[in-house]
Amino acid sequence: MSVNIEVERKFVLSPELARRLVTVLESETRPFEARRLRSTRFTDVYYDTPATWALTLRDWWLRQRQAQWQLKVPWRDGPRASALDTYRELEQLAELEATLGWCPDTALRDGHIQPFAQIATERDTFQVTYRGHVLRIDLDRADFGYAVGEIEALVQDNEGEHGASKNAPATAVAVSSAEQTIRLFAKEMDIAEPAAAVRGKLAEYIRRFRSEHYAALVRHHILDAGDASPDNQLDLNPDENVL
Ligand code: V4E
C-alpha cells in the first residue's frame, strides 16, 4: 500500500503577510517556479465518539470534506517534536476502515460517532518548486474569523507496500529532507519561525467553541495550551481579506 505522508508547517497569516506572499508568488522575477493552482471553498465536518473523544485523544482526525471521508493519523508515535506536523492522510475508504477497524458510515448511522465541528474554508493554493521539492502553499480563511497559512510537502510512503515498517529509513530520510526544504523556503519568504506550534483551524475552533474537549486534548498533550495569537484574526473589512 502506498500512502502519502504530509509534512507541513503552519504559520500565522496576517492580511499583510497574505498580500506579501501573493505578490512574491505571482511576480515574474522570483528565483523559483511558482503558480497559483486554485481558489476553492470547502466544508469540513469532524467526527469523534460522543463524550469520550476516543479518536482525537489519540491524535486521529476523522472528517468529511465535501462528503468524502478522510482520516489523518500521526506518521510517528510519540510527542510532537517541532513546529512541523507529519501525518498520514488516508482517503480510500478501504484504508480508512482497515485503520479504524470499523466503517465510518455505519458508525455514524449507529450513533457511535457524531460531529463536533463544522468549518467552511476559503483557500488559495499555490504550487512552488523549490530546491527540487514540490511544495504546496495554502492560504486559508475560515468562516469563524481565523486565518492560517500552510507550507506542505508530500512524501510517498511506498515502503508499506513491502510490509516494511512505516518508519523505515528511506521514508525517514525523505521526510527529513522535506522538513529541511520547508524550513529554508519559509526563511526565504521571511515567515517567522513560530515560538510555539501555530494552531490550525480545527485546533482553534475547538479552543474557542468546545472548551471541555479542548481541555481534554491539552491534558493528553495532543494540543498545546498556548495563548491565541491575535495576529491571524481576519480583518473586519472584507476587502482586506481578498487575495
Ligand atoms: C487538529 C489536527 C488535524 C486536523 C486538521 O486540522 P486543520 O489543520 O485545521 O485542517 P486543514 O484544513 O488545514 O487540513 P488539510 O487541508 O491541510 O488536510 S491534523 C492534526 N491535528 C493536530 C494538531 C496539533 N496536534 N497541534 C496543532 C497546533 N494543530 C493541529
mmCIF file of C-alpha atoms and ligand atoms in Angstrom:
data_model
loop_
_atom_site.group_PDB
_atom_site.id
_atom_site.type_symbol
_atom_site.label_atom_id
_atom_site.label_comp_id
_atom_site.label_asym_id
_atom_site.label_seq_id
_atom_site.Cartn_x
_atom_site.Cartn_y
_atom_site.Cartn_z
ATOM 1 C CA MET A 1 0.000 0.000 0.000
ATOM 2 C CA SER A 2 1.375 3.451 -0.920
ATOM 3 C CA VAL A 3 0.278 6.256 1.388
ATOM 4 C CA ASN A 4 1.043 9.970 1.324
ATOM 5 C CA ILE A 5 2.803 11.407 4.330
ATOM 6 C CA GLU A 6 2.076 15.104 4.738
ATOM 7 C CA VAL A 7 4.932 17.166 6.116
ATOM 8 C CA GLU A 8 3.583 20.606 6.897
ATOM 9 C CA ARG A 9 4.315 23.803 8.704
ATOM 10 C CA LYS A 10 1.603 26.258 9.614
ATOM 11 C CA PHE A 11 2.164 29.965 10.014
ATOM 12 C CA VAL A 12 0.185 32.901 11.321
ATOM 13 C CA LEU A 13 -1.449 34.567 8.313
ATOM 14 C CA SER A 14 -1.937 38.275 8.858
ATOM 15 C CA PRO A 15 -3.576 40.212 5.995
ATOM 16 C CA GLU A 16 -0.163 41.886 5.362
ATOM 17 C CA LEU A 17 1.667 38.559 5.089
ATOM 18 C CA ALA A 18 -1.049 37.176 2.791
ATOM 19 C CA ARG A 19 -0.665 40.175 0.476
ATOM 20 C CA ARG A 20 3.145 39.944 0.503
ATOM 21 C CA LEU A 21 3.166 36.216 -0.255
ATOM 22 C CA VAL A 22 0.700 36.571 -3.130
ATOM 23 C CA THR A 23 2.815 39.389 -4.586
ATOM 24 C CA VAL A 24 6.020 37.310 -4.405
ATOM 25 C CA LEU A 25 4.417 34.091 -5.651
ATOM 26 C CA GLU A 26 2.865 35.866 -8.630
ATOM 27 C CA SER A 27 5.856 38.070 -9.501
ATOM 28 C CA GLU A 28 7.821 37.371 -12.682
ATOM 29 C CA THR A 29 11.194 37.862 -11.015
ATOM 30 C CA ARG A 30 11.126 35.378 -8.146
ATOM 31 C CA PRO A 31 14.082 32.928 -8.165
ATOM 32 C CA PHE A 32 11.945 29.742 -8.129
ATOM 33 C CA GLU A 33 8.996 28.331 -10.046
ATOM 34 C CA ALA A 34 5.553 29.141 -8.627
ATOM 35 C CA ARG A 35 1.982 29.230 -9.862
ATOM 36 C CA ARG A 36 -1.462 29.732 -8.404
ATOM 37 C CA LEU A 37 -3.171 26.356 -8.587
ATOM 38 C CA ARG A 38 -6.695 27.163 -7.488
ATOM 39 C CA SER A 39 -9.031 29.098 -5.229
ATOM 40 C CA THR A 40 -11.567 26.873 -3.519
ATOM 41 C CA ARG A 41 -14.239 26.840 -0.854
ATOM 42 C CA PHE A 42 -14.944 23.645 1.075
ATOM 43 C CA THR A 43 -16.665 22.486 4.244
ATOM 44 C CA ASP A 44 -15.195 20.017 6.726
ATOM 45 C CA VAL A 45 -17.246 18.163 9.319
ATOM 46 C CA TYR A 46 -15.144 16.482 12.028
ATOM 47 C CA TYR A 47 -16.332 13.426 13.950
ATOM 48 C CA ASP A 48 -15.476 11.662 17.187
ATOM 49 C CA THR A 49 -17.060 9.320 19.698
ATOM 50 C CA PRO A 50 -19.524 11.223 21.937
ATOM 51 C CA ALA A 51 -18.131 12.305 25.344
ATOM 52 C CA THR A 52 -15.047 10.025 25.269
ATOM 53 C CA TRP A 53 -13.309 11.587 22.211
ATOM 54 C CA ALA A 54 -11.594 8.272 21.542
ATOM 55 C CA LEU A 55 -10.207 9.364 18.151
ATOM 56 C CA THR A 56 -8.921 12.866 18.798
ATOM 57 C CA LEU A 57 -7.395 11.909 22.166
ATOM 58 C CA ARG A 58 -5.077 9.619 20.228
ATOM 59 C CA ASP A 59 -4.387 12.371 17.637
ATOM 60 C CA TRP A 60 -6.618 10.777 14.964
ATOM 61 C CA TRP A 61 -8.712 13.242 12.943
ATOM 62 C CA LEU A 62 -11.729 11.880 11.065
ATOM 63 C CA ARG A 63 -13.611 14.230 8.796
ATOM 64 C CA GLN A 64 -15.860 14.508 5.789
ATOM 65 C CA ARG A 65 -14.596 17.093 3.344
ATOM 66 C CA GLN A 66 -17.410 17.817 0.905
ATOM 67 C CA ALA A 67 -18.859 14.435 1.964
ATOM 68 C CA GLN A 68 -15.660 12.441 1.309
ATOM 69 C CA TRP A 69 -14.276 10.606 4.349
ATOM 70 C CA GLN A 70 -10.659 11.416 5.256
ATOM 71 C CA LEU A 71 -8.546 10.330 8.217
ATOM 72 C CA LYS A 72 -5.279 11.851 9.421
ATOM 73 C CA VAL A 73 -3.100 9.836 11.767
ATOM 74 C CA PRO A 74 0.381 10.709 13.071
ATOM 75 C CA TRP A 75 3.166 9.274 10.976
ATOM 76 C CA ARG A 76 5.286 8.666 14.059
ATOM 77 C CA ASP A 77 4.108 7.830 17.541
ATOM 78 C CA GLY A 78 5.146 9.988 20.465
ATOM 79 C CA PRO A 79 5.098 13.707 21.283
ATOM 80 C CA ARG A 80 5.224 16.420 18.620
ATOM 81 C CA ALA A 81 8.879 17.307 18.176
ATOM 82 C CA SER A 82 8.746 20.645 16.355
ATOM 83 C CA ALA A 83 6.602 23.219 14.584
ATOM 84 C CA LEU A 84 6.340 20.742 11.698
ATOM 85 C CA ASP A 85 3.418 18.320 11.632
ATOM 86 C CA THR A 86 3.736 14.947 9.941
ATOM 87 C CA TYR A 87 0.560 12.978 9.358
ATOM 88 C CA ARG A 88 -0.530 10.147 7.079
ATOM 89 C CA GLU A 89 -3.625 11.132 5.193
ATOM 90 C CA LEU A 90 -5.996 8.314 4.291
ATOM 91 C CA GLU A 91 -8.744 8.889 1.735
ATOM 92 C CA GLN A 92 -9.558 5.435 0.359
ATOM 93 C CA LEU A 93 -12.484 4.003 2.292
ATOM 94 C CA ALA A 94 -10.800 0.572 2.491
ATOM 95 C CA GLU A 95 -7.656 2.131 4.057
ATOM 96 C CA LEU A 96 -9.749 4.153 6.485
ATOM 97 C CA GLU A 97 -11.726 1.113 7.537
ATOM 98 C CA ALA A 98 -8.565 -1.000 7.938
ATOM 99 C CA THR A 99 -7.027 1.654 10.215
ATOM 100 C CA LEU A 100 -10.164 2.435 12.204
ATOM 101 C CA GLY A 101 -11.316 -1.165 12.378
ATOM 102 C CA TRP A 102 -14.875 -0.053 11.525
ATOM 103 C CA CYS A 103 -16.868 1.642 8.787
ATOM 104 C CA PRO A 104 -17.447 5.375 9.378
ATOM 105 C CA ASP A 105 -20.837 5.398 7.632
ATOM 106 C CA THR A 106 -22.090 2.560 9.830
ATOM 107 C CA ALA A 107 -20.620 4.126 12.985
ATOM 108 C CA LEU A 108 -22.349 7.414 12.160
ATOM 109 C CA ARG A 109 -25.688 5.710 11.427
ATOM 110 C CA ASP A 110 -25.490 3.801 14.721
ATOM 111 C CA GLY A 111 -24.537 6.871 16.775
ATOM 112 C CA HIS A 112 -21.038 5.628 17.693
ATOM 113 C CA ILE A 113 -19.537 8.806 16.243
ATOM 114 C CA GLN A 114 -21.032 12.283 15.975
ATOM 115 C CA PRO A 115 -19.990 15.639 14.503
ATOM 116 C CA PHE A 116 -18.218 18.066 16.836
ATOM 117 C CA ALA A 117 -17.091 20.802 14.425
ATOM 118 C CA GLN A 118 -18.067 22.213 11.063
ATOM 119 C CA ILE A 119 -15.727 24.636 9.331
ATOM 120 C CA ALA A 120 -16.079 26.303 5.934
ATOM 121 C CA THR A 121 -12.794 27.465 4.413
ATOM 122 C CA GLU A 122 -11.801 29.715 1.543
ATOM 123 C CA ARG A 123 -8.403 28.572 0.327
ATOM 124 C CA ASP A 124 -5.910 29.945 -2.179
ATOM 125 C CA THR A 125 -3.391 27.309 -3.224
ATOM 126 C CA PHE A 126 -0.014 27.912 -4.845
ATOM 127 C CA GLN A 127 2.483 25.331 -6.056
ATOM 128 C CA VAL A 128 6.176 26.064 -5.736
ATOM 129 C CA THR A 129 9.163 24.084 -6.949
ATOM 130 C CA TYR A 130 11.951 24.853 -4.523
ATOM 131 C CA ARG A 131 15.335 23.118 -4.342
ATOM 132 C CA GLY A 132 13.919 20.124 -6.214
ATOM 133 C CA HIS A 133 10.876 19.726 -3.937
ATOM 134 C CA VAL A 134 7.309 20.470 -4.920
ATOM 135 C CA LEU A 135 5.710 22.481 -2.121
ATOM 136 C CA ARG A 136 2.084 23.463 -1.762
ATOM 137 C CA ILE A 137 1.249 26.754 -0.092
ATOM 138 C CA ASP A 138 -2.291 27.096 1.257
ATOM 139 C CA LEU A 139 -3.639 30.424 2.448
ATOM 140 C CA ASP A 140 -6.818 29.678 4.428
ATOM 141 C CA ARG A 141 -9.588 31.868 5.769
ATOM 142 C CA ALA A 142 -12.097 30.033 7.952
ATOM 143 C CA ASP A 143 -15.712 31.124 8.399
ATOM 144 C CA PHE A 144 -15.304 31.738 12.137
ATOM 145 C CA GLY A 145 -12.777 34.558 11.611
ATOM 146 C CA TYR A 146 -9.429 32.781 11.675
ATOM 147 C CA ALA A 147 -6.699 32.759 9.025
ATOM 148 C CA VAL A 148 -3.716 30.455 8.775
ATOM 149 C CA GLY A 149 -1.133 29.572 6.134
ATOM 150 C CA GLU A 150 0.478 26.221 5.494
ATOM 151 C CA ILE A 151 3.563 25.049 3.602
ATOM 152 C CA GLU A 152 3.236 21.382 2.751
ATOM 153 C CA ALA A 153 5.331 18.696 1.070
ATOM 154 C CA LEU A 154 4.026 15.240 0.263
ATOM 155 C CA VAL A 155 6.290 12.240 0.752
ATOM 156 C CA GLN A 156 5.273 8.836 -0.595
ATOM 157 C CA ASP A 157 5.478 6.052 1.964
ATOM 158 C CA ASN A 158 5.982 3.253 -0.613
ATOM 159 C CA GLU A 159 7.665 1.008 1.883
ATOM 160 C CA GLY A 160 4.332 -0.098 3.327
ATOM 161 C CA GLU A 161 3.892 -1.934 0.007
ATOM 162 C CA HIS A 162 6.530 -4.476 1.002
ATOM 163 C CA GLY A 163 5.279 -4.842 4.536
ATOM 164 C CA ALA A 164 8.144 -2.773 5.938
ATOM 165 C CA SER A 165 7.690 -0.560 8.976
ATOM 166 C CA LYS A 166 6.065 2.805 8.333
ATOM 167 C CA ASN A 167 9.107 4.379 9.989
ATOM 168 C CA ALA A 168 11.519 2.695 7.538
ATOM 169 C CA PRO A 169 14.820 4.540 6.901
ATOM 170 C CA ALA A 170 14.266 5.647 3.278
ATOM 171 C CA THR A 171 10.966 7.279 4.212
ATOM 172 C CA ALA A 172 12.551 8.909 7.278
ATOM 173 C CA VAL A 173 15.282 10.432 5.066
ATOM 174 C CA ALA A 174 12.681 11.735 2.593
ATOM 175 C CA VAL A 175 10.611 13.245 5.425
ATOM 176 C CA SER A 176 13.629 14.932 6.954
ATOM 177 C CA SER A 177 14.689 16.340 3.568
ATOM 178 C CA ALA A 178 11.141 17.699 3.028
ATOM 179 C CA GLU A 179 11.237 19.286 6.515
ATOM 180 C CA GLN A 180 14.538 20.987 5.706
ATOM 181 C CA THR A 181 13.198 22.344 2.388
ATOM 182 C CA ILE A 182 10.098 23.729 4.124
ATOM 183 C CA ARG A 183 12.311 25.478 6.716
ATOM 184 C CA LEU A 184 14.508 27.024 4.011
ATOM 185 C CA PHE A 185 11.540 28.161 1.954
ATOM 186 C CA ALA A 186 9.859 29.757 5.000
ATOM 187 C CA LYS A 187 13.116 31.566 5.751
ATOM 188 C CA GLU A 188 13.405 32.825 2.174
ATOM 189 C CA MET A 189 9.808 34.090 2.373
ATOM 190 C CA ASP A 190 10.577 35.843 5.679
ATOM 191 C CA ILE A 191 7.970 33.808 7.508
ATOM 192 C CA ALA A 192 8.950 33.968 11.152
ATOM 193 C CA GLU A 193 9.736 30.686 12.947
ATOM 194 C CA PRO A 194 6.898 30.464 15.499
ATOM 195 C CA ALA A 195 7.847 30.233 19.178
ATOM 196 C CA ALA A 196 5.116 27.602 19.610
ATOM 197 C CA ALA A 197 3.134 25.476 17.189
ATOM 198 C CA VAL A 198 0.631 27.597 15.272
ATOM 199 C CA ARG A 199 -2.897 26.325 15.773
ATOM 200 C CA GLY A 200 -4.661 25.012 12.694
ATOM 201 C CA LYS A 201 -8.268 25.932 12.011
ATOM 202 C CA LEU A 202 -9.714 22.932 13.838
ATOM 203 C CA ALA A 203 -7.474 23.336 16.896
ATOM 204 C CA GLU A 204 -8.531 26.984 17.113
ATOM 205 C CA TYR A 205 -12.205 26.088 16.590
ATOM 206 C CA ILE A 206 -12.082 23.576 19.461
ATOM 207 C CA ARG A 207 -10.303 26.113 21.676
ATOM 208 C CA ARG A 208 -12.976 28.730 21.012
ATOM 209 C CA PHE A 209 -16.146 26.663 20.941
ATOM 210 C CA ARG A 210 -15.523 23.278 22.644
ATOM 211 C CA SER A 211 -13.770 24.128 25.894
ATOM 212 C CA GLU A 212 -14.200 20.748 27.610
ATOM 213 C CA HIS A 213 -12.918 18.878 24.572
ATOM 214 C CA TYR A 214 -10.011 21.347 24.298
ATOM 215 C CA ALA A 215 -9.051 20.850 27.950
ATOM 216 C CA ALA A 216 -9.010 17.071 27.429
ATOM 217 C CA LEU A 217 -6.784 17.433 24.334
ATOM 218 C CA VAL A 218 -4.364 19.647 26.246
ATOM 219 C CA ARG A 219 -4.354 17.218 29.187
ATOM 220 C CA HIS A 220 -3.457 14.398 26.788
ATOM 221 C CA HIS A 221 -0.724 16.544 25.165
ATOM 222 C CA ILE A 222 -2.435 16.417 21.776
ATOM 223 C CA LEU A 223 -2.845 20.219 21.597
ATOM 224 C CA ASP A 224 -0.720 22.920 23.196
ATOM 225 C CA ALA A 225 -2.244 25.303 25.707
ATOM 226 C CA GLY A 226 -0.534 28.444 24.314
ATOM 227 C CA ASP A 227 -2.142 31.872 24.154
ATOM 228 C CA ALA A 228 -4.051 32.647 20.979
ATOM 229 C CA SER A 229 -2.097 34.823 18.603
ATOM 230 C CA PRO A 230 -4.080 37.966 17.806
ATOM 231 C CA ASP A 231 -2.166 38.390 14.536
ATOM 232 C CA ASN A 232 -4.141 35.948 12.482
ATOM 233 C CA GLN A 233 -7.623 37.222 13.164
ATOM 234 C CA LEU A 234 -9.356 38.208 9.960
ATOM 235 C CA ASP A 235 -9.796 41.860 9.367
ATOM 236 C CA LEU A 236 -13.367 43.027 9.781
ATOM 237 C CA ASN A 237 -13.120 44.864 6.463
ATOM 238 C CA PRO A 238 -13.847 42.053 3.959
ATOM 239 C CA ASP A 239 -11.809 43.831 1.258
ATOM 240 C CA GLU A 240 -8.705 43.282 3.393
ATOM 241 C CA ASN A 241 -9.149 39.528 3.152
ATOM 242 C CA VAL A 242 -9.368 39.204 -0.597
ATOM 243 C CA LEU A 243 -6.171 37.785 -2.085
HETATM 244 C C1 V4E B 1 -6.264 19.190 14.550
HETATM 245 C C2 V4E B 1 -5.378 18.373 13.683
HETATM 246 C C3 V4E B 1 -5.702 17.938 12.427
HETATM 247 C C4 V4E B 1 -6.973 18.117 11.684
HETATM 248 C C5 V4E B 1 -6.753 19.034 10.511
HETATM 249 O O1 V4E B 1 -6.809 20.293 11.021
HETATM 250 P P1 V4E B 1 -6.522 21.642 10.188
HETATM 251 O O2 V4E B 1 -5.070 21.875 10.105
HETATM 252 O O3 V4E B 1 -7.356 22.666 10.821
HETATM 253 O O4 V4E B 1 -7.096 21.265 8.745
HETATM 254 P P2 V4E B 1 -6.713 21.676 7.260
HETATM 255 O O5 V4E B 1 -7.971 22.168 6.617
HETATM 256 O O6 V4E B 1 -5.562 22.615 7.164
HETATM 257 O O7 V4E B 1 -6.323 20.282 6.631
HETATM 258 P P3 V4E B 1 -5.597 19.984 5.238
HETATM 259 O O8 V4E B 1 -6.390 20.646 4.154
HETATM 260 O O9 V4E B 1 -4.187 20.524 5.355
HETATM 261 O O10 V4E B 1 -5.622 18.485 5.129
HETATM 262 S S1 V4E B 1 -4.422 17.055 11.771
HETATM 263 C C6 V4E B 1 -3.511 17.277 13.129
HETATM 264 N N1 V4E B 1 -4.108 17.967 14.057
HETATM 265 C C7 V4E B 1 -3.468 18.129 15.335
HETATM 266 C C8 V4E B 1 -2.825 19.434 15.641
HETATM 267 C C9 V4E B 1 -1.976 19.520 16.726
HETATM 268 N N2 V4E B 1 -1.681 18.441 17.438
HETATM 269 N N3 V4E B 1 -1.423 20.707 17.097
HETATM 270 C C10 V4E B 1 -1.702 21.800 16.371
HETATM 271 C C11 V4E B 1 -1.095 23.111 16.779
HETATM 272 N N4 V4E B 1 -2.503 21.767 15.304
HETATM 273 C C12 V4E B 1 -3.063 20.594 14.935
#
